Tab-separated table of N, CA and C in Angstrom:
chain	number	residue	atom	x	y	z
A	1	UNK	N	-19.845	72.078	14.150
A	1	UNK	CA	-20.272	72.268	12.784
A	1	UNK	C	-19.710	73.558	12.231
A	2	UNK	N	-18.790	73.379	11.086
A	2	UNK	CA	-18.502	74.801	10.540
A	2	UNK	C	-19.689	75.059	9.415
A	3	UNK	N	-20.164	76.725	9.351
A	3	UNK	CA	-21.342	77.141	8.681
A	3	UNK	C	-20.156	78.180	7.811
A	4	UNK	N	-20.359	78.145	6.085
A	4	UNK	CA	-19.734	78.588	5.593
A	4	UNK	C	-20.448	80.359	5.434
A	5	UNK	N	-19.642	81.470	5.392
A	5	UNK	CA	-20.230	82.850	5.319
A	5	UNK	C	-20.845	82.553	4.074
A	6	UNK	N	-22.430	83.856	5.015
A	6	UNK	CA	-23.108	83.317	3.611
A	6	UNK	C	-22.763	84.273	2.346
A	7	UNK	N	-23.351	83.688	1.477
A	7	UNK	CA	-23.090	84.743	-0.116
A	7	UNK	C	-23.568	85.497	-0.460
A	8	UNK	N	-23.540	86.498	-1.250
A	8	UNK	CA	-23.813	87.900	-1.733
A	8	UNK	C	-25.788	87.738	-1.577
A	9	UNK	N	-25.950	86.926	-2.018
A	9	UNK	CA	-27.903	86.887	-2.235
A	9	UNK	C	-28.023	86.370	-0.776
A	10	UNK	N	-27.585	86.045	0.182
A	10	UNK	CA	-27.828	85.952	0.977
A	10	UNK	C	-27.112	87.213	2.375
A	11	UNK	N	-26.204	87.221	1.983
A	11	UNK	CA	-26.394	89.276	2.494
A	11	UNK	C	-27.451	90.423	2.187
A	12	UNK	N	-28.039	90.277	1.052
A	12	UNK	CA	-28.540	90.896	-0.218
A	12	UNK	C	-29.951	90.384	0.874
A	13	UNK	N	-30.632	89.574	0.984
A	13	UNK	CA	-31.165	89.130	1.922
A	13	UNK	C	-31.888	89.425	3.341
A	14	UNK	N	-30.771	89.147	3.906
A	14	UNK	CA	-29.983	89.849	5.239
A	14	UNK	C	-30.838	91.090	5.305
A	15	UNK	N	-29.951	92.292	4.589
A	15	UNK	CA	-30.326	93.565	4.113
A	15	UNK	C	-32.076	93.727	4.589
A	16	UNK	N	-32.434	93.232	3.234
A	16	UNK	CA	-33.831	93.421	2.813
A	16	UNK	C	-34.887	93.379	3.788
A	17	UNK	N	-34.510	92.091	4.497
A	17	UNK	CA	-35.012	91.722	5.995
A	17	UNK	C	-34.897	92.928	6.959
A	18	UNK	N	-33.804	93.158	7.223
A	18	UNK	CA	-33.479	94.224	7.752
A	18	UNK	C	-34.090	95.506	7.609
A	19	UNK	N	-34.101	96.187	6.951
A	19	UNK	CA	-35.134	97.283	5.823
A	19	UNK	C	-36.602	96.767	6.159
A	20	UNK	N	-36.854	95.834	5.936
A	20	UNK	CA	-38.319	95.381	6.391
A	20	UNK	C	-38.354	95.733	7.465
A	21	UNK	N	-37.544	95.327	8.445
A	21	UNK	CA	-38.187	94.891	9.834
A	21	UNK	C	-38.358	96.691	10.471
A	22	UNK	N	-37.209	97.565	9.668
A	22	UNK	CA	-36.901	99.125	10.412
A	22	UNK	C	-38.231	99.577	9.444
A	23	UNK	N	-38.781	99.076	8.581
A	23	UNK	CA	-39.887	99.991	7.761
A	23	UNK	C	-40.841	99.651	8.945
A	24	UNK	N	-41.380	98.352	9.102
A	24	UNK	CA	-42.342	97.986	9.884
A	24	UNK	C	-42.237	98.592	11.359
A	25	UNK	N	-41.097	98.527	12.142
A	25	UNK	CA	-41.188	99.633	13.322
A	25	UNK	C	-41.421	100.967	13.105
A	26	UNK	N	-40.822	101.294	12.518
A	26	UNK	CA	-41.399	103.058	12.006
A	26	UNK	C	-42.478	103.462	11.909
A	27	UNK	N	-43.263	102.498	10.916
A	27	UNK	CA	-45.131	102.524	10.990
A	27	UNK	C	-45.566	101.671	11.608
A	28	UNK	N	-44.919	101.135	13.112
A	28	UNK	CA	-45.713	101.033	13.643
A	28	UNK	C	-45.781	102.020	14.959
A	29	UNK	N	-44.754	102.862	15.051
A	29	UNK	CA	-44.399	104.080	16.201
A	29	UNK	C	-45.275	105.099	15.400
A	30	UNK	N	-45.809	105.646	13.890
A	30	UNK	CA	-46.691	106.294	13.091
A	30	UNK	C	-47.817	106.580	13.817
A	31	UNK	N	-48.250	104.844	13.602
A	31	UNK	CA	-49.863	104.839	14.032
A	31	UNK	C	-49.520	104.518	15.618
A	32	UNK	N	-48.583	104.238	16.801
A	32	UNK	CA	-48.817	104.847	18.126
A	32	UNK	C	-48.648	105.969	18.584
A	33	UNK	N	-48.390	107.077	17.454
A	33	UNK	CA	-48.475	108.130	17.781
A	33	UNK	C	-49.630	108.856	17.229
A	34	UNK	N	-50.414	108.595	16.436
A	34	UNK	CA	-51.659	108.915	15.598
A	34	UNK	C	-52.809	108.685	16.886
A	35	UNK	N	-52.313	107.591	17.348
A	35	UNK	CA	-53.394	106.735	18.537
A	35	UNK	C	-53.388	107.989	19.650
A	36	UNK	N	-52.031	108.106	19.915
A	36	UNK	CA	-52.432	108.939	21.538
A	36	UNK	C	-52.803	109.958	20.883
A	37	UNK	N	-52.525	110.346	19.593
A	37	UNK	CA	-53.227	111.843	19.467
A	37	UNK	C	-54.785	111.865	19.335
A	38	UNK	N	-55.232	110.794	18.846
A	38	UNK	CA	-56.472	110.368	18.830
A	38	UNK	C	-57.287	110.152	19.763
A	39	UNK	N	-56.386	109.905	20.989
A	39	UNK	CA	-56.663	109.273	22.174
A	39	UNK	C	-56.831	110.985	22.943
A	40	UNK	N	-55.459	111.341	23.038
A	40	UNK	CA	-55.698	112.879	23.105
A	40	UNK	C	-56.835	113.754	23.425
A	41	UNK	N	-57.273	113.732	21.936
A	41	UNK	CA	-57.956	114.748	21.562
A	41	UNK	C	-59.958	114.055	21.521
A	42	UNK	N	-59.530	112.663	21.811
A	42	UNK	CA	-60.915	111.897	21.626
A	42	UNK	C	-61.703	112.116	20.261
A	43	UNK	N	-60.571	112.221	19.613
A	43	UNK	CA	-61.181	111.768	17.962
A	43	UNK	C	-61.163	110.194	17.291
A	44	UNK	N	-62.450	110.289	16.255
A	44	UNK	CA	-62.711	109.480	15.838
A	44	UNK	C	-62.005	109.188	14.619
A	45	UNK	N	-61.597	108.106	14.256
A	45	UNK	CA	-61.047	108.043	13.016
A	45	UNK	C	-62.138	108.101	11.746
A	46	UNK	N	-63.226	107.730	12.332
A	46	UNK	CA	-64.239	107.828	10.584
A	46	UNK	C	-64.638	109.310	10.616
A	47	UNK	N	-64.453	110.201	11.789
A	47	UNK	CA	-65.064	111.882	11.267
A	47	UNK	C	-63.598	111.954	10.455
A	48	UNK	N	-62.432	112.142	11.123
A	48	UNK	CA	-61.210	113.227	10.809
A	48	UNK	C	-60.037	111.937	9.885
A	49	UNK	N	-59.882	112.233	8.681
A	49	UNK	CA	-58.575	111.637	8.398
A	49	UNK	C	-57.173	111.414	8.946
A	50	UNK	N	-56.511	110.434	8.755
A	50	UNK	CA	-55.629	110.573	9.736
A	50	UNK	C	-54.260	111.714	9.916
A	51	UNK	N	-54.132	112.274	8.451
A	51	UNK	CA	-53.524	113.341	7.914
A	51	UNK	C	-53.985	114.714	8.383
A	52	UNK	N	-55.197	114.798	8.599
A	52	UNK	CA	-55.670	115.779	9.316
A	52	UNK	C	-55.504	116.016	10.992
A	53	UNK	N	-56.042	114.549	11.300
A	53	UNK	CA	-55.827	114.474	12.746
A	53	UNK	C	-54.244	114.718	13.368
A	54	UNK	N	-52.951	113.916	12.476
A	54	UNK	CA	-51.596	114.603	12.352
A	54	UNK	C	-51.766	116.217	12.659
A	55	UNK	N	-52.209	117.342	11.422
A	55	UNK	CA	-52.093	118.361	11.755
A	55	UNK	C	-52.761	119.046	12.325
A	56	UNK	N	-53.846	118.527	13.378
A	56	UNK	CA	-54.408	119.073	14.788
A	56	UNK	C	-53.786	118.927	15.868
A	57	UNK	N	-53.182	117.600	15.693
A	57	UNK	CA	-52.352	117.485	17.095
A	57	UNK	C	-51.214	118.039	17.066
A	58	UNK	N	-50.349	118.066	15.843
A	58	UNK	CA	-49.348	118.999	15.664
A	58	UNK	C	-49.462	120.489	15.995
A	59	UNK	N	-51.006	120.630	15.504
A	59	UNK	CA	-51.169	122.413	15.616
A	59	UNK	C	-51.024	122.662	17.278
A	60	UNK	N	-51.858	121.749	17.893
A	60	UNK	CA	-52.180	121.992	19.208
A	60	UNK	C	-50.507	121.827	19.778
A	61	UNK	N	-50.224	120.822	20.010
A	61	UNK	CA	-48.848	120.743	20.241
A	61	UNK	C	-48.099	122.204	20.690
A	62	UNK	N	-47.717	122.593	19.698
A	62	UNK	CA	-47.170	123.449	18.934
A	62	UNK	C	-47.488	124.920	19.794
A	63	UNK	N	-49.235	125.017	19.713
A	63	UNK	CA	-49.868	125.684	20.687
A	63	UNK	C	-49.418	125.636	22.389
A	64	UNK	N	-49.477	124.645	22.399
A	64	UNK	CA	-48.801	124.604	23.822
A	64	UNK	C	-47.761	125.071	24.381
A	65	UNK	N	-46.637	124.313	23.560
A	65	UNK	CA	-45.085	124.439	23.655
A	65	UNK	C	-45.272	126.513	23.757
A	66	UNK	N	-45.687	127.113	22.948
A	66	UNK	CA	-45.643	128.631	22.344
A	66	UNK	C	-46.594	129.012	23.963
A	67	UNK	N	-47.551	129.094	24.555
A	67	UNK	CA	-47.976	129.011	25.386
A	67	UNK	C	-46.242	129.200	26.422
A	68	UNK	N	-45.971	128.037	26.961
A	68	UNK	CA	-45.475	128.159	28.017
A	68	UNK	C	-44.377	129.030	27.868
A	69	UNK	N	-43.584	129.354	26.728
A	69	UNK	CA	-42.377	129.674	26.498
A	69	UNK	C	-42.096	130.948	26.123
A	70	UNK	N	-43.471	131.553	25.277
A	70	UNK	CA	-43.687	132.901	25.238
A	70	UNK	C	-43.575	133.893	26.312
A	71	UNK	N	-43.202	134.869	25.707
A	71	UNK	CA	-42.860	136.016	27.393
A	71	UNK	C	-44.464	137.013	26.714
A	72	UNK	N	-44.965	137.562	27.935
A	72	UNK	CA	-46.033	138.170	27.536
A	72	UNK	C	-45.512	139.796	26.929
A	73	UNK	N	-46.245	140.106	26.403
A	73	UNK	CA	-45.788	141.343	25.877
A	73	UNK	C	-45.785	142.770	26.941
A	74	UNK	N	-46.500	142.706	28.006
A	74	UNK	CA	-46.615	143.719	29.052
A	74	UNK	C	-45.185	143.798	29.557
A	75	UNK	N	-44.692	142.428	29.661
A	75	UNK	CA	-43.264	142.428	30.352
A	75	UNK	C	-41.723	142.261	29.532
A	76	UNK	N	-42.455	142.006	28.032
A	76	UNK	CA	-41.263	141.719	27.048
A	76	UNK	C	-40.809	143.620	26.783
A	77	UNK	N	-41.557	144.573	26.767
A	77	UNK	CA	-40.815	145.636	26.679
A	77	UNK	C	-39.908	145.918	27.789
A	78	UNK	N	-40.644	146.255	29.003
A	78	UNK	CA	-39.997	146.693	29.969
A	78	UNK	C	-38.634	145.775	30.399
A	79	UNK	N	-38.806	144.603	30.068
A	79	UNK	CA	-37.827	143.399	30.217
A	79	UNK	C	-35.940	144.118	29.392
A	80	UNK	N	-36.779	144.163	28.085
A	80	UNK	CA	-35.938	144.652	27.318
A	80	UNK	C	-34.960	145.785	26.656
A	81	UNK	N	-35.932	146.463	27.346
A	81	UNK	CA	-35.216	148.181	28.263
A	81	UNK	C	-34.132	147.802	29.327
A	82	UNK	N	-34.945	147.324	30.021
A	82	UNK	CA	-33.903	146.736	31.523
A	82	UNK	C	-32.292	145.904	30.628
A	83	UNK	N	-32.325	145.282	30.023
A	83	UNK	CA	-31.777	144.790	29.259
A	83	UNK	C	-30.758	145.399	28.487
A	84	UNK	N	-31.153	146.261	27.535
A	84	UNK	CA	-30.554	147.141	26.737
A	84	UNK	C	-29.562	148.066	28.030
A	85	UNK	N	-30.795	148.614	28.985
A	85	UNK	CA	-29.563	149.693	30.110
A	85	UNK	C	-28.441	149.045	30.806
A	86	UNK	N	-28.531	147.594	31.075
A	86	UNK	CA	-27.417	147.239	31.398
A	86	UNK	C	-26.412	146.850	30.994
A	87	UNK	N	-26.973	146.624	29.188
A	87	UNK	CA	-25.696	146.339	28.297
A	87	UNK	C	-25.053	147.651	28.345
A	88	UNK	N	-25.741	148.909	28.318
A	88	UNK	CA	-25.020	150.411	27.951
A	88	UNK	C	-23.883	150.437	29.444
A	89	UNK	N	-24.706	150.115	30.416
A	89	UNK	CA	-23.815	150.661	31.930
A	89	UNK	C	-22.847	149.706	31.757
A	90	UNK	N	-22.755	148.574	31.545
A	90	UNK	CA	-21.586	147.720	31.415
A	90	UNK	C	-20.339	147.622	30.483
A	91	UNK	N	-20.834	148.563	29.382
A	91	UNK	CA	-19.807	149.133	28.085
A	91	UNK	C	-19.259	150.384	29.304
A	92	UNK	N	-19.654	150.834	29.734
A	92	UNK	CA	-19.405	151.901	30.338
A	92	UNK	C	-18.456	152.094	31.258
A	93	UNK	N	-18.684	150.789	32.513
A	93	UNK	CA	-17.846	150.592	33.225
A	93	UNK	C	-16.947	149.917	32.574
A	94	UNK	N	-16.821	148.974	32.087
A	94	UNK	CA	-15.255	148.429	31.183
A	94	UNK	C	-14.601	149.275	30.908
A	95	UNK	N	-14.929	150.253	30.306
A	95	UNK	CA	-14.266	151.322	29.240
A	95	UNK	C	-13.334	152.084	30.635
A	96	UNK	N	-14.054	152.545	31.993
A	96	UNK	CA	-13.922	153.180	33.244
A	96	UNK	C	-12.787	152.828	33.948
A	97	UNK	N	-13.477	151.362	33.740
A	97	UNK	CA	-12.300	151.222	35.352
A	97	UNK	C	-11.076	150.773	35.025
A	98	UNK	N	-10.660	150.446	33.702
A	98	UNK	CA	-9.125	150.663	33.572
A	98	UNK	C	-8.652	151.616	33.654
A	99	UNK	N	-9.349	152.686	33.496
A	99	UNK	CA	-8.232	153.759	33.703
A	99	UNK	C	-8.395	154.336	35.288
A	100	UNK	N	-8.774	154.129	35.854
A	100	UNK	CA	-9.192	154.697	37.034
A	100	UNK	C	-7.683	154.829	38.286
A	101	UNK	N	-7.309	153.321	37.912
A	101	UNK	CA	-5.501	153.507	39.177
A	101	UNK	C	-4.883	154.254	38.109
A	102	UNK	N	-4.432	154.435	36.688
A	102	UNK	CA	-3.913	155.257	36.720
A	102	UNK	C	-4.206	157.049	36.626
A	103	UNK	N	-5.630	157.319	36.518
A	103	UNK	CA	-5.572	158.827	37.022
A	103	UNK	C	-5.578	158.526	38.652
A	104	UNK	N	-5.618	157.663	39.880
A	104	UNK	CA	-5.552	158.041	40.968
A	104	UNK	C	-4.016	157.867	40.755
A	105	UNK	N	-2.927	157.270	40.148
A	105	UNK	CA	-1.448	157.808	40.153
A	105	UNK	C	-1.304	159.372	39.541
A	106	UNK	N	-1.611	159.370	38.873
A	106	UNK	CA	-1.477	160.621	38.598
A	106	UNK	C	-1.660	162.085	39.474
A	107	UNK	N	-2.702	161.702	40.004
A	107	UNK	CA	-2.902	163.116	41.321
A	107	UNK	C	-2.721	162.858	42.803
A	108	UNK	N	-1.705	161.662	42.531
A	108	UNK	CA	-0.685	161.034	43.684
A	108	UNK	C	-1.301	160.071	44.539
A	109	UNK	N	-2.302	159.194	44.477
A	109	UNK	CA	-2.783	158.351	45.214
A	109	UNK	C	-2.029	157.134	45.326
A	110	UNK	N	-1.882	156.358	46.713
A	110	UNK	CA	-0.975	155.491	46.553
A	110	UNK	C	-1.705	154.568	46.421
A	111	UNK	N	-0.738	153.155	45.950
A	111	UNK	CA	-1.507	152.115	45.657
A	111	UNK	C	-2.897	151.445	46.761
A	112	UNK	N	-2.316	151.110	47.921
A	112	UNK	CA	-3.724	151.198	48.882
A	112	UNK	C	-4.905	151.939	48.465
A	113	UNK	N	-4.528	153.304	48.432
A	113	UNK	CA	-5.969	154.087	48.257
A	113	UNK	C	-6.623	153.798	46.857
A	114	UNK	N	-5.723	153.246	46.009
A	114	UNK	CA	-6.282	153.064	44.628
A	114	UNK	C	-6.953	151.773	44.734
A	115	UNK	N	-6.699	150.924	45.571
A	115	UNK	CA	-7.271	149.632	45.692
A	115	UNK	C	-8.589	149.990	46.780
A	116	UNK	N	-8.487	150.516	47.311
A	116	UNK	CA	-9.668	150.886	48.332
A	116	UNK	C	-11.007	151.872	46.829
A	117	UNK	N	-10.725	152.655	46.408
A	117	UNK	CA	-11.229	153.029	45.353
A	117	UNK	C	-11.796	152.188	44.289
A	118	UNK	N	-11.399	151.413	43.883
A	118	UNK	CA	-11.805	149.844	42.685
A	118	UNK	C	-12.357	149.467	43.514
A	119	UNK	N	-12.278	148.988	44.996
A	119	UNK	CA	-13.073	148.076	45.930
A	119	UNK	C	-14.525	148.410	46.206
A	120	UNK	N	-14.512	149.786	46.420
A	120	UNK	CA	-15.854	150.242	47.057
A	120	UNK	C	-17.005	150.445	46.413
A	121	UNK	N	-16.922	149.870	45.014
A	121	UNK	CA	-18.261	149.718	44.492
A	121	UNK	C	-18.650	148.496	44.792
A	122	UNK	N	-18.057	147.576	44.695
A	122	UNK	CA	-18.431	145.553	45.402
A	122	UNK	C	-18.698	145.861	46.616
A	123	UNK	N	-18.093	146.919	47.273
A	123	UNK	CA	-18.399	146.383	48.849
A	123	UNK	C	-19.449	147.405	49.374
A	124	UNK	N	-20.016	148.382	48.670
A	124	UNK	CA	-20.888	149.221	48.554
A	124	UNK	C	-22.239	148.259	48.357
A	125	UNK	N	-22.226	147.565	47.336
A	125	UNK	CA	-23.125	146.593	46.334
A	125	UNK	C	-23.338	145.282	47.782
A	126	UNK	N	-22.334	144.833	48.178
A	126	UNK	CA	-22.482	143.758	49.176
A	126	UNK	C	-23.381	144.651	50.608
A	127	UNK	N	-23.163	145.584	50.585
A	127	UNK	CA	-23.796	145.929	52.537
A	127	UNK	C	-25.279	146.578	51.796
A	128	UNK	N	-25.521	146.957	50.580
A	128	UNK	CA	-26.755	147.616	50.061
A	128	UNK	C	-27.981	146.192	49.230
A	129	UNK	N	-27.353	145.175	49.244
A	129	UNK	CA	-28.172	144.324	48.188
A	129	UNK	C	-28.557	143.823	49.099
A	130	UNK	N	-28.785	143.394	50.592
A	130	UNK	CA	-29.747	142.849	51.448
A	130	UNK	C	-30.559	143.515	51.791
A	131	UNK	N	-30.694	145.227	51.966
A	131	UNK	CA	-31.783	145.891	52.054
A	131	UNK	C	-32.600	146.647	51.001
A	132	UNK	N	-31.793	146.340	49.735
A	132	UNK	CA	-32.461	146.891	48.513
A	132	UNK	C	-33.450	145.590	47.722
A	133	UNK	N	-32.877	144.426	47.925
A	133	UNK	CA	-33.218	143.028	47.889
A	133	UNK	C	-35.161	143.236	48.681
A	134	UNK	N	-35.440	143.772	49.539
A	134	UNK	CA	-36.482	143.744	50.650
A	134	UNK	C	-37.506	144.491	49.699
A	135	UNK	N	-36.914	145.316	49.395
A	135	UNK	CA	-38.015	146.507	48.586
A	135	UNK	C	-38.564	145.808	47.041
């Protein structure tokens, strides 16, 4: 059987149906989410409107999320000191250790010793961070 494409009012149609059917899932994911909040919080729908009950569970929500994610303030300063000093020591050393092989050329160090020199802060840092690690 050939079925001829259908025509404009019947795309037009199509559409509308379509639009229906995505309006009707939408409110109906609305009110299953109204439910668990309801369910949630063990509210009643004849005390609390449902617009209200929305912005309790939202508030709480919200509450939570801020809860876990917040840094407490006892440790957000000191955190942020710690923070700040290592951005300064790290401008510091950048700025450092390029120049460092060439003042050890300069007051005649040969390349070995200049590489032994750049080295011995990593390998200083490697034999000290398992017993500084303890404390």
């Amino acid at each position: 059987l050939y079925m001829s494409p259908p025509s404009g009012s019947d795309k037009e149609n199509a559409k509308i149906q379509s639009a229906s059917k995505e309006n009707n899932e939408s409110s109906s994911k609305k009110k299953n989410t109204v439910n668990s909040i309801k369910q949630h919080f063990n509210m009643n729908s004849s005390v609390r409107s449902t617009t209200q009950t929305d912005a309790i569970g939202q508030k709480q929500l919200l509450t939570d999320v801020e809860e876990e994610t917040s840094i407490p303030p006892e440790v957000l300063q000191p955190f942020s000191l710690l923070l700040l000093s290592q951005f300064i020591l790290f401008i510091g050393v950048g700025a450092v250790i390029p120049t460092i092989p060439l003042y050890g050329q300069s007051i005649g160090l040969s390349a070995a010793s200049n590489g032994i020199v750049i080295s011995a802060p990593a390998v200083a840092l490697l034999l000290v961070s398992r017993i500084g690690g303890e404390y």
